[in-house]
Structures are given as C-alpha cells and as structure tokens.
PDB file of C-alpha atoms in Angstrom:
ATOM      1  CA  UNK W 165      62.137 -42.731 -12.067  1.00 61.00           C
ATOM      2  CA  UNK W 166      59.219 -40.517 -11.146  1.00 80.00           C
ATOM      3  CA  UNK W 167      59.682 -36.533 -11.919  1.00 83.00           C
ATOM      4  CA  UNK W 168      58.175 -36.072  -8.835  1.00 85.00           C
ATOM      5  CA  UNK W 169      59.993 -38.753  -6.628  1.00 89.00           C
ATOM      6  CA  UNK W 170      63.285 -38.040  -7.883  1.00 89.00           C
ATOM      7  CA  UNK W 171      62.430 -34.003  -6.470  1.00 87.00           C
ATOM      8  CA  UNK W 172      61.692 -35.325  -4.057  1.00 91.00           C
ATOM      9  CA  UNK W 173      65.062 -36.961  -3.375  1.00 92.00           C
ATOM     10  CA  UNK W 174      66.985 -33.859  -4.134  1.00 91.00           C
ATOM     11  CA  UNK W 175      65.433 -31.933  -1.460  1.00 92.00           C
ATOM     12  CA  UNK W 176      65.475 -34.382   1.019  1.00 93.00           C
ATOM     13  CA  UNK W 177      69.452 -35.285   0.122  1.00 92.00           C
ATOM     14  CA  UNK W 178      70.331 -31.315   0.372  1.00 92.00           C
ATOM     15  CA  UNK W 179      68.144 -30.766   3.597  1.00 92.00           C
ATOM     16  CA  UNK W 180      70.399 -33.613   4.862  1.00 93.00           C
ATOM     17  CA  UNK W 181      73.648 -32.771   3.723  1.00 92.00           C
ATOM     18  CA  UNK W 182      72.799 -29.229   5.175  1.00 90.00           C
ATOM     19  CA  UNK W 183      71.837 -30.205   7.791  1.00 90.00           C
ATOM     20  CA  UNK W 184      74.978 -32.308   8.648  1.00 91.00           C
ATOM     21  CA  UNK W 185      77.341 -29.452   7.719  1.00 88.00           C
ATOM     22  CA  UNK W 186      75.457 -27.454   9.965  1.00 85.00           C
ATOM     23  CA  UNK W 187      75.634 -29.809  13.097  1.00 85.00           C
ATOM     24  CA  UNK W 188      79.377 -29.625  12.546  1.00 86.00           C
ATOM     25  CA  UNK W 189      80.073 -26.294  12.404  1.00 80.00           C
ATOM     26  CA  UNK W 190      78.350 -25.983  15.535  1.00 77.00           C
ATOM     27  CA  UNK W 191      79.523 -29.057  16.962  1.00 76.00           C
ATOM     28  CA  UNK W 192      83.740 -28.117  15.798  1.00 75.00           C
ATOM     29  CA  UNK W 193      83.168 -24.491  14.766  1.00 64.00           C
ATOM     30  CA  UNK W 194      83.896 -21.838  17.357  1.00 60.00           C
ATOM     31  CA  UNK W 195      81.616 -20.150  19.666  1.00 58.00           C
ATOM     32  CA  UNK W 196      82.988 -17.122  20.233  1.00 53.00           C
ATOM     33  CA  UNK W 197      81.802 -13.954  18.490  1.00 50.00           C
ATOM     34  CA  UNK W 198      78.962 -15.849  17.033  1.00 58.00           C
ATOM     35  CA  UNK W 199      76.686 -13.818  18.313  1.00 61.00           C
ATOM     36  CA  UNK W 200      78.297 -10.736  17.219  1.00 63.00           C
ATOM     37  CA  UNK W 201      78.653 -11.947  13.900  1.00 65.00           C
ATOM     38  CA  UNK W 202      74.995 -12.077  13.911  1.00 68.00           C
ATOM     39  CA  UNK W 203      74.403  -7.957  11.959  1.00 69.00           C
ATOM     40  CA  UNK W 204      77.511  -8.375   9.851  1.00 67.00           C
ATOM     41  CA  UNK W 205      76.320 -11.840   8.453  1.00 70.00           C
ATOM     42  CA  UNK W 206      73.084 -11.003   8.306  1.00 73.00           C
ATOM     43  CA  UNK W 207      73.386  -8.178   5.793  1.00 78.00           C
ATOM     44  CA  UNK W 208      75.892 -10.285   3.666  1.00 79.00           C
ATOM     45  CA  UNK W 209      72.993 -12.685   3.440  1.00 79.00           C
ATOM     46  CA  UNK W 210      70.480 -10.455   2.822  1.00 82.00           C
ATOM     47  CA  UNK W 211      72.562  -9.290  -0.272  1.00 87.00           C
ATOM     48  CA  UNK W 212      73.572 -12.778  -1.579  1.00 86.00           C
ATOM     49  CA  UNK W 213      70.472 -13.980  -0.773  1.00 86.00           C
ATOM     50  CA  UNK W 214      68.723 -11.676  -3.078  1.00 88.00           C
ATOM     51  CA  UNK W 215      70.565 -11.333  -5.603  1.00 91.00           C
ATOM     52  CA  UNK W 216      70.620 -15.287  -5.357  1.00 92.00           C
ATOM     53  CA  UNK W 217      66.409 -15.090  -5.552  1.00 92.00           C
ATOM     54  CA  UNK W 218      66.728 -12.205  -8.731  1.00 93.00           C
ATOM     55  CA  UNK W 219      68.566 -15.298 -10.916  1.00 93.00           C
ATOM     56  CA  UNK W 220      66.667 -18.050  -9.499  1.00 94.00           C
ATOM     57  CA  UNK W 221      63.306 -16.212 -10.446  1.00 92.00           C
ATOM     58  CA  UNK W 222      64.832 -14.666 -13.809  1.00 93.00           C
ATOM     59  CA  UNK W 223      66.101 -18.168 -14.875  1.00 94.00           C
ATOM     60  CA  UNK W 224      62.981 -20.137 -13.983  1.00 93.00           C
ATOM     61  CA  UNK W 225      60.508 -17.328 -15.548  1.00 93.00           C
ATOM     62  CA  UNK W 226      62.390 -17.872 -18.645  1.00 92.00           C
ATOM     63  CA  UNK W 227      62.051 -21.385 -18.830  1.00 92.00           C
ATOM     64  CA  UNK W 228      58.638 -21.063 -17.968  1.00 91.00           C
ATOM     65  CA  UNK W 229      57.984 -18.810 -21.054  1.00 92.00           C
ATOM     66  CA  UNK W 230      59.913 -20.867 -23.192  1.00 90.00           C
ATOM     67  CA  UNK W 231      57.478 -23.971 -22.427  1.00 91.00           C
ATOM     68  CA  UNK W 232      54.447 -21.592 -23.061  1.00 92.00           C
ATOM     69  CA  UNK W 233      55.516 -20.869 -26.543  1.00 92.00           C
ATOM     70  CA  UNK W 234      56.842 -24.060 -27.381  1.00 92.00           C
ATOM     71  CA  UNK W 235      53.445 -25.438 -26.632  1.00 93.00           C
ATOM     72  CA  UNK W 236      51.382 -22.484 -28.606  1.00 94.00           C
ATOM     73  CA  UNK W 237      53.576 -23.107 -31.204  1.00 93.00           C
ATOM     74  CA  UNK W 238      52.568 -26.768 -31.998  1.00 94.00           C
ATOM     75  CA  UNK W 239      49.426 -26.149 -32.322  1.00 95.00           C
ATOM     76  CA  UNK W 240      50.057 -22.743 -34.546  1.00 95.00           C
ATOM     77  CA  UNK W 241      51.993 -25.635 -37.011  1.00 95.00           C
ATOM     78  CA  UNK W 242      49.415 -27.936 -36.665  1.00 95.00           C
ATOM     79  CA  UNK W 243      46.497 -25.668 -37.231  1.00 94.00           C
ATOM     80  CA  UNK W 244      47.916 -24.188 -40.290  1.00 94.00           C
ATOM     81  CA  UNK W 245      48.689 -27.243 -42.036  1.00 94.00           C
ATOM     82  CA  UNK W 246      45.076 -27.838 -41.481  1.00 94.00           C
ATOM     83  CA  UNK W 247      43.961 -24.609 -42.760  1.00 94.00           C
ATOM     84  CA  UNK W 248      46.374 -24.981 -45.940  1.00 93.00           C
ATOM     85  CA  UNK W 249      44.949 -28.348 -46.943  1.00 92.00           C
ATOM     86  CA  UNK W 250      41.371 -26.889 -46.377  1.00 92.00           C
ATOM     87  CA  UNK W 251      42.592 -23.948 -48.248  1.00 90.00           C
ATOM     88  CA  UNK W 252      43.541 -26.306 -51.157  1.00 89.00           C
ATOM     89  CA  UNK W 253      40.682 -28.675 -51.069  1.00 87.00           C
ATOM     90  CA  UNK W 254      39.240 -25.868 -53.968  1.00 83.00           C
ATOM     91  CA  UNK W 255      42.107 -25.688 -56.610  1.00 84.00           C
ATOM     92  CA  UNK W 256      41.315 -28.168 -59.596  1.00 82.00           C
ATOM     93  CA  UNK W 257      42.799 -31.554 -60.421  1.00 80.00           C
ATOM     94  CA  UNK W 258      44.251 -33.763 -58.508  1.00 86.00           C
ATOM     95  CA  UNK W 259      46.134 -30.929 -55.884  1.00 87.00           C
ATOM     96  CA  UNK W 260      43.604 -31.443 -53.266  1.00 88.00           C
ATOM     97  CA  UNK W 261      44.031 -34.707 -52.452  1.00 90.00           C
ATOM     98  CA  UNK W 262      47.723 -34.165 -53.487  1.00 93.00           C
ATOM     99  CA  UNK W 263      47.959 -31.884 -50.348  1.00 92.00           C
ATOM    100  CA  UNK W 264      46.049 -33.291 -48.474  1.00 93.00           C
ATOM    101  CA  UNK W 265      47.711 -36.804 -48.431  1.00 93.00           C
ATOM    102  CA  UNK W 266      51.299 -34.698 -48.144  1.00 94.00           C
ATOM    103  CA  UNK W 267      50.038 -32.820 -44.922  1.00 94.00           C
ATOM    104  CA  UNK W 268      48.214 -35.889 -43.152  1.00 94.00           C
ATOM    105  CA  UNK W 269      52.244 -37.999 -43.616  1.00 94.00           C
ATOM    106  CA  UNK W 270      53.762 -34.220 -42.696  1.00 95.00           C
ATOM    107  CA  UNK W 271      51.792 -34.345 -39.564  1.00 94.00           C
ATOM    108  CA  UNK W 272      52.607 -38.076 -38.871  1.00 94.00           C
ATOM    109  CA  UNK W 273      56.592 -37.583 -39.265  1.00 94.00           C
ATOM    110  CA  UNK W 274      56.582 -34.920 -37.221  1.00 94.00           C
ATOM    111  CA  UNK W 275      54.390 -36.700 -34.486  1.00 93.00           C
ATOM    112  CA  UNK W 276      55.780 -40.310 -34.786  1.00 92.00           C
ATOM    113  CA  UNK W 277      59.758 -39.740 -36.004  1.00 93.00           C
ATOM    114  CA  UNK W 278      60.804 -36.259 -35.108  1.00 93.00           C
ATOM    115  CA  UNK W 279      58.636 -35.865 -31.362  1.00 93.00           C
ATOM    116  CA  UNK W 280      60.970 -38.457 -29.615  1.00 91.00           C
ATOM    117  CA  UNK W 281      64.166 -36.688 -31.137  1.00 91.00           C
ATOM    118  CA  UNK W 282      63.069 -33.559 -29.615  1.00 90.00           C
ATOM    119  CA  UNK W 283      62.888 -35.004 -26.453  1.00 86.00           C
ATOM    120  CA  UNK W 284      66.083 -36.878 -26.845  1.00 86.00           C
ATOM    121  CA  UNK W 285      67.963 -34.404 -28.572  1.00 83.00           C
ATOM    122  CA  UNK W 286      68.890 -36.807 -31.339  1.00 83.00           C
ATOM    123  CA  UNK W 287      69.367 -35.846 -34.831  1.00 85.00           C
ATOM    124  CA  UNK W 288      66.411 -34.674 -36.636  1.00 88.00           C
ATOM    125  CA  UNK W 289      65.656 -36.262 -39.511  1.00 87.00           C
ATOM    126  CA  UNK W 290      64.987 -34.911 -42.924  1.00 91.00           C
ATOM    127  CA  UNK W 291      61.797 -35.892 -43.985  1.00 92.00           C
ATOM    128  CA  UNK W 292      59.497 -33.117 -42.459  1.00 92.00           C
ATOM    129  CA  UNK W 293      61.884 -30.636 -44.473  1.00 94.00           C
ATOM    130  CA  UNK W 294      61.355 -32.979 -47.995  1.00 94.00           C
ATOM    131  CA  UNK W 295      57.738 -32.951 -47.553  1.00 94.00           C
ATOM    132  CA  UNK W 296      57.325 -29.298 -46.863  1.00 93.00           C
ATOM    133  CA  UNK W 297      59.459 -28.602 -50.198  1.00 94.00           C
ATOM    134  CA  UNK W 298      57.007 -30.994 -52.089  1.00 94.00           C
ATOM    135  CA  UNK W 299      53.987 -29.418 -50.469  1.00 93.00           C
ATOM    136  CA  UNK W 300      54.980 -26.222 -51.824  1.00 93.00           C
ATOM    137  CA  UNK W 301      55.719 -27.288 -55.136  1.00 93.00           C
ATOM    138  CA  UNK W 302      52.273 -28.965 -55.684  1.00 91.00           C
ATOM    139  CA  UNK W 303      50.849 -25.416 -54.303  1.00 91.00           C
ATOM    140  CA  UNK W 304      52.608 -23.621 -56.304  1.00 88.00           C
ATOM    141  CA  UNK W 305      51.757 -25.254 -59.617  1.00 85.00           C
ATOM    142  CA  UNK W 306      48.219 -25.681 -59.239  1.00 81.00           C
ATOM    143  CA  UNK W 307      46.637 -23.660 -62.401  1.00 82.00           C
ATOM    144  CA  UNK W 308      44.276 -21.845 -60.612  1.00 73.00           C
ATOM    145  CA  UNK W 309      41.373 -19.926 -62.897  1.00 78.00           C
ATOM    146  CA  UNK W 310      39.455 -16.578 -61.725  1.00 78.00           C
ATOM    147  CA  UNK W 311      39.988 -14.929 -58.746  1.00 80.00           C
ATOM    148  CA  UNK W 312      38.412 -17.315 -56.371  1.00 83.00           C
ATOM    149  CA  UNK W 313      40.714 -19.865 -57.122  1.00 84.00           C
ATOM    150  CA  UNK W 314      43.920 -17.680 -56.826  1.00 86.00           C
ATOM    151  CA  UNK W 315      42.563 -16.261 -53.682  1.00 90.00           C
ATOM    152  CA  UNK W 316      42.596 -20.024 -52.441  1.00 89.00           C
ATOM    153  CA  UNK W 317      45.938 -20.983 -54.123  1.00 88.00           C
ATOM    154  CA  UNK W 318      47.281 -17.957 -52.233  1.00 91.00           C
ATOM    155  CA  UNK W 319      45.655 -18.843 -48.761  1.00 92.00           C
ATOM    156  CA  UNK W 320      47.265 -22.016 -48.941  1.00 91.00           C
ATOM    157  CA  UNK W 321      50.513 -20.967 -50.100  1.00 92.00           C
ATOM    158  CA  UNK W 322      50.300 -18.386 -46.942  1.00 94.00           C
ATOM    159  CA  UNK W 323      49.122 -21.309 -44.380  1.00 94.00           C
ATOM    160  CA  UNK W 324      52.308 -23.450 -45.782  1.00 94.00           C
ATOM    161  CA  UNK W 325      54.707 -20.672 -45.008  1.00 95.00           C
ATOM    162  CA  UNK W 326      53.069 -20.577 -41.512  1.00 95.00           C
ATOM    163  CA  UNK W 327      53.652 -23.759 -40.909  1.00 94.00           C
ATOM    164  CA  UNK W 328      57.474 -23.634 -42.082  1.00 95.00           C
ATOM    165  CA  UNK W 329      57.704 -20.592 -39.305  1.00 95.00           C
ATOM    166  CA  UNK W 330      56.556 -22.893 -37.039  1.00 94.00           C
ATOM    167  CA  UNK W 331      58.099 -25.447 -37.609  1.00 94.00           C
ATOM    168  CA  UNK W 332      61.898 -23.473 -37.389  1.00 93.00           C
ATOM    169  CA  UNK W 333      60.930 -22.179 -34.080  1.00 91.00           C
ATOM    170  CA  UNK W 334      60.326 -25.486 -32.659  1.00 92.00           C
ATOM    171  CA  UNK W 335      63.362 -26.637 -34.085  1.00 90.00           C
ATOM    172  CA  UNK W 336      65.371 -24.047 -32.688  1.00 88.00           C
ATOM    173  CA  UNK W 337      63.495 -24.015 -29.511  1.00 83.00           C
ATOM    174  CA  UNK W 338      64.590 -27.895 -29.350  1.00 83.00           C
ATOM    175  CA  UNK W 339      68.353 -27.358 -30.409  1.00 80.00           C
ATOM    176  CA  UNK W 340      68.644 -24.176 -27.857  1.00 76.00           C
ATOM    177  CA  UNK W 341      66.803 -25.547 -25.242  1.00 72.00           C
ATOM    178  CA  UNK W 342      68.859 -25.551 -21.945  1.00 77.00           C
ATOM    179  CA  UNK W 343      70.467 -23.585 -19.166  1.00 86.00           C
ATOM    180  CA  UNK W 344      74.323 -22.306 -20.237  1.00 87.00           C
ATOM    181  CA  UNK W 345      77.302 -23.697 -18.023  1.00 88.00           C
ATOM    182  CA  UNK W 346      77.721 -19.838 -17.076  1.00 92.00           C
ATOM    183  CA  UNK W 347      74.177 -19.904 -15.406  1.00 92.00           C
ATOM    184  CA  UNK W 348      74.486 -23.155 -13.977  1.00 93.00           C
ATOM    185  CA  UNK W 349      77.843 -22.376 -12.522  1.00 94.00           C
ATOM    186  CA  UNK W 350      76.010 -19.407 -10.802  1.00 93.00           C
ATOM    187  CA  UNK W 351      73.054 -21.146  -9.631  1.00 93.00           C
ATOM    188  CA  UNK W 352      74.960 -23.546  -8.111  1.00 93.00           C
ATOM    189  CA  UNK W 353      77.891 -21.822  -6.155  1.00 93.00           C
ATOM    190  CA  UNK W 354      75.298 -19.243  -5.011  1.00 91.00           C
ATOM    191  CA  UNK W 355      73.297 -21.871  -3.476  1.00 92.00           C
ATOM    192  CA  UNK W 356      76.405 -23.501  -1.842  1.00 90.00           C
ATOM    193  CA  UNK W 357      76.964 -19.488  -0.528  1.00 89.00           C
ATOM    194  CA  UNK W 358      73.297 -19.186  -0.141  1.00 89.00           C
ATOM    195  CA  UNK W 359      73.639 -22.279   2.570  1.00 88.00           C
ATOM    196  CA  UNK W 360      76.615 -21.771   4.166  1.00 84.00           C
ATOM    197  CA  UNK W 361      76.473 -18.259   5.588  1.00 82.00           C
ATOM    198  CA  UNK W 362      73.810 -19.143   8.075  1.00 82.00           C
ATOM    199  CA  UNK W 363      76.190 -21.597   9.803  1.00 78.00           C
ATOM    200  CA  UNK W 364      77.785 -17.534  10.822  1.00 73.00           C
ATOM    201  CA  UNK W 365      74.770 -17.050  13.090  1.00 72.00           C
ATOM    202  CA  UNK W 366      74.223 -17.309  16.692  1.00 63.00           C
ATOM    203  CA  UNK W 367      71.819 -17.388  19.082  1.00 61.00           C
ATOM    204  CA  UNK W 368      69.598 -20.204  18.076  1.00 65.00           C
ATOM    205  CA  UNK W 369      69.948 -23.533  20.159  1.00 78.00           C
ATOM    206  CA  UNK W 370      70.853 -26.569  17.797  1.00 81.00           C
ATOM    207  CA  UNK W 371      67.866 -28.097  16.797  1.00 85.00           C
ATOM    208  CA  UNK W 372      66.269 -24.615  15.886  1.00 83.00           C
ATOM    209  CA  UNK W 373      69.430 -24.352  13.757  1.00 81.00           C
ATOM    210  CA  UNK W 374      69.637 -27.133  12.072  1.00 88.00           C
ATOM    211  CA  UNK W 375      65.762 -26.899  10.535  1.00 89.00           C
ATOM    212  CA  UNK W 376      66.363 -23.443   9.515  1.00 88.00           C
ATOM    213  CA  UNK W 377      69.762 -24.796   6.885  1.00 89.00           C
ATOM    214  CA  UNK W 378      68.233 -27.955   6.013  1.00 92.00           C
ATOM    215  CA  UNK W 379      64.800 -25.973   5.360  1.00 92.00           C
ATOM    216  CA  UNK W 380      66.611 -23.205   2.976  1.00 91.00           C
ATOM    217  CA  UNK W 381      68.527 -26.166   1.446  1.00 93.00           C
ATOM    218  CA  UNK W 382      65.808 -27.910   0.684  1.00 93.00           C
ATOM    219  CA  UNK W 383      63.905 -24.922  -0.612  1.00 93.00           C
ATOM    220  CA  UNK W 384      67.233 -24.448  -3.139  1.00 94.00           C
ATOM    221  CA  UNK W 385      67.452 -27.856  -4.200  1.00 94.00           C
ATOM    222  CA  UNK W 386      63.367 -28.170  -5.365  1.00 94.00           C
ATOM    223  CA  UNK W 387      64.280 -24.680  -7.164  1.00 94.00           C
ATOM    224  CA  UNK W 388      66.714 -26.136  -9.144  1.00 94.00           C
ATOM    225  CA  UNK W 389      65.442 -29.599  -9.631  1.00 94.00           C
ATOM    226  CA  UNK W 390      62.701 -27.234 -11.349  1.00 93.00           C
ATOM    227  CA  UNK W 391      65.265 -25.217 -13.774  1.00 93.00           C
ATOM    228  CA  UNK W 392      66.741 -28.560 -14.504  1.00 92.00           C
ATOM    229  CA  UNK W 393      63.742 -30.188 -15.502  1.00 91.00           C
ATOM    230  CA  UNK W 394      62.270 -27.224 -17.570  1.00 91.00           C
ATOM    231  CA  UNK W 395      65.553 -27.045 -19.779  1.00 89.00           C
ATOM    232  CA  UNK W 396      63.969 -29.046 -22.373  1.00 88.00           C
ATOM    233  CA  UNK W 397      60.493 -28.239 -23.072  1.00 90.00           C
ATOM    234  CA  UNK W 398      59.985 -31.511 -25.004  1.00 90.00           C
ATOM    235  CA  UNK W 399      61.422 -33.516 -22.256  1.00 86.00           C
ATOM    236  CA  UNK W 400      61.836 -34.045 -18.323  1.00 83.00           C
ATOM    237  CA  UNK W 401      59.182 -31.900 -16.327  1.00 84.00           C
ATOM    238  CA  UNK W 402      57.493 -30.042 -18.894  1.00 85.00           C
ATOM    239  CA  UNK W 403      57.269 -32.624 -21.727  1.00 88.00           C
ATOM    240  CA  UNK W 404      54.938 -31.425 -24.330  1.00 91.00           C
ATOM    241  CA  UNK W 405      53.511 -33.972 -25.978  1.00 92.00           C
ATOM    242  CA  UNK W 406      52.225 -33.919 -30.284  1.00 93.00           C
ATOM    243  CA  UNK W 407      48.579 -33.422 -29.221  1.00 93.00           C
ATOM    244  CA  UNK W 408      48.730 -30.582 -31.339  1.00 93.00           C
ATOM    245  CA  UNK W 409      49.536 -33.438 -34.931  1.00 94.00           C
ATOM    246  CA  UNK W 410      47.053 -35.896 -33.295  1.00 92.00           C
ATOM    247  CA  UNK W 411      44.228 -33.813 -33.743  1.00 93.00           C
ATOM    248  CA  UNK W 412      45.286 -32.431 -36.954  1.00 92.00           C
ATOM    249  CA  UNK W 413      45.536 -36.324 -38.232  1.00 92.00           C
ATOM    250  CA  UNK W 414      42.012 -36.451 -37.232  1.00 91.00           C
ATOM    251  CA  UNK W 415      40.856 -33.659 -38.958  1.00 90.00           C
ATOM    252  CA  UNK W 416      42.774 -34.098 -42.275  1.00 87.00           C
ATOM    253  CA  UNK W 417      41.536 -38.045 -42.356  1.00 79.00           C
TER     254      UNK W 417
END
C-alpha cells in the first residue's frame, strides 16, 4: 500500500479510537471534581507531554541524520570507485582495463544484488567483498615506473580504500538500522499517557473535547508512522535508491 495512504490510516484510526475513549469517559466517567482537576492535570501533562516531545524530536532527528548520511555515503562509494579506475586508467599493461571491468561489475552487484537486500534486510551476499579483494590485488601489483606512475598506483590504491570505508558504513548502517524495543516501548506507552490524561479535564462541552484527543492522537500517530518508516533508510519512507552506482555505470562504460 501507499506510504502515504497507509499514514494516513494510522492517524485517522488513532483520532478515532481517541476519540471513542474520550466520549466514554465523559459519557461513564464521573463529573465531579473535573473541573478542579483541571491545574493538577494540567501540569502533569505539561511534564509528560514534554518530555514525551524531547524523545519524539530526539528519535526522529536521529533517523533523519541517519538517512542524510546513508545517502552521502553512496555516492562517496560510488564516486571513488570512479576516481580509482580513472586513477588506474595510467598504470601499464593490461591493469586499466583490468580495473576498470572489476569496478563497472563492483558497481553492478552492489546496485542489482545487494540494493534489494538492504531494503529487505536479507543476507548480503559475498560478491561485492570478492571483487574488492581482487581489485586490490590487481592495484597492488601493477609495476608502476617513475614517479608519475606510482603517484597514480597510489591514488588508486587510496580511492579503493575509500570505497571499502564506504562500503562498511553502508553495511552497518543497513544491519543497525532501526529503533530498539527500549525506545519503542517508550514512544508508545508515552503516547498512550500522552492521550489519556486529557480525558482528566473539564470544562469543555463534548464536541470541543472530543476534537482536542482525537486531534493530539492523530498528531502522535503521523509522528510515529514517521519514526517507523525512517528505521530503514534503504526501505519504507526514506528508501534510497542506487542512483549513486547508476551513474557511476555510466561513467565507467
């Protein structure tokens, strides 16, 4: 389904259910004292309610940095095998093409086999890894004369390892991508709390009631339908895509 329908039906479904709760509360709750407990609840949910907002924004700000780098880092791997087969083009014999041919079926695996595994969180396969270790290789025994040719040899060798950084942070962005069962067990009894302690207040005829739950329900659910779907920044909402490999393919064809 949609990303954008399926938000849509969480904050519809908790503005409902919210709303419902409320209307019984104040339909089989009791009236008296409501009004009274109007100061004491209200500075119980001005506490909760912002220490509530301090994780909400902490966790999501997170996320939102961890899609940021993901995405710089592609194209920091992608660029730099580039610039490592551009760096070898130079060195004698038949390393250029060598390289060359190894980056352009690096840049494929990673955009046709290992992209959808990222997304899927399915086992990664080892292929990038085997062509990295023969990239290096045919670097490192290219017999490079004068200092021209070492100063490419060494470029290159420099781009590779670039890439392999690269490369290991997306990894382990992939395999630690996600919100722990701690957070998630705060995030969501908070918002439960977060919901329930204005059913406390009085003064406000039904209707007026009702719209103010289902509205700060609704507000809680699109919040978390957001940290849910930026747990995975190969996947869900965020879903970077290998635009990053495409346009290296193009460039080392």
């Amino acid at each position: 389904m949609n990303v954008y329908l399926t938000g849509i039906f969480w904050v519809v479904g908790a503005a409902v259910v919210a709303a419902v709760i409320g209307y019984l509360v104040r339909r089989f709750g009791w009236d008296e004292g409501r009004r009274d407990n109007n100061d004491a609840a209200g500075q119980v949910f001005t506490i909760v309610g912002g220490l509530y907002a301090v994780l909400v924004v902490f966790v999501l700000i997170s996320l939102f940095d961890n899609v940021s780098t993901a995405r710089e880092g592609s194209y920091t791997e992608a660029d730099g095998l580039v610039a490592m087969s551009w760096a070898a083009d130079s060195l004698p014999g038949d390393t250029a093409p060598k390289v060359r041919q190894l980056a352009s079926a690096y840049a494929a695996t990673v955009q046709r086999q290992e992209w959808p595994r990222l997304a899927d969180g399915g086992a990664m396969p080892d292929t990038g890894w085997n062509q990295l270790g023969q990239l290096s290789k045919t670097i490192a025994g290219a017999q490079a004369d004068g200092d021209w040719m070492n100063d490419r040899k060494s470029e290159a060798a420099n781009q590779l390892w670039q890439v392999y950084q690269a490369r290991q942070a997306r990894l382990t962005a992939s395999a630690a991508s996600g919100v722990g069962s701690v957070v998630w067990f705060a995030l969501i009894l908070g918002s439960f709390i977060s919901v329930l302690l204005p059913n406390l207040f009085g003064g406000t005829r039904m209707a007026a009631h009702l719209v103010i739950v289902s509205t700060l329900a609704g507000t809680i659910a699109l919040l978390l339908y957001a940290i849910f779907q930026l747990q995975n920044p190969f996947a869900g909402g965020a879903n970077i895509q290998p635009d990053a490999f495409t346009s290296a393919l193009a460039r080392l064809s």
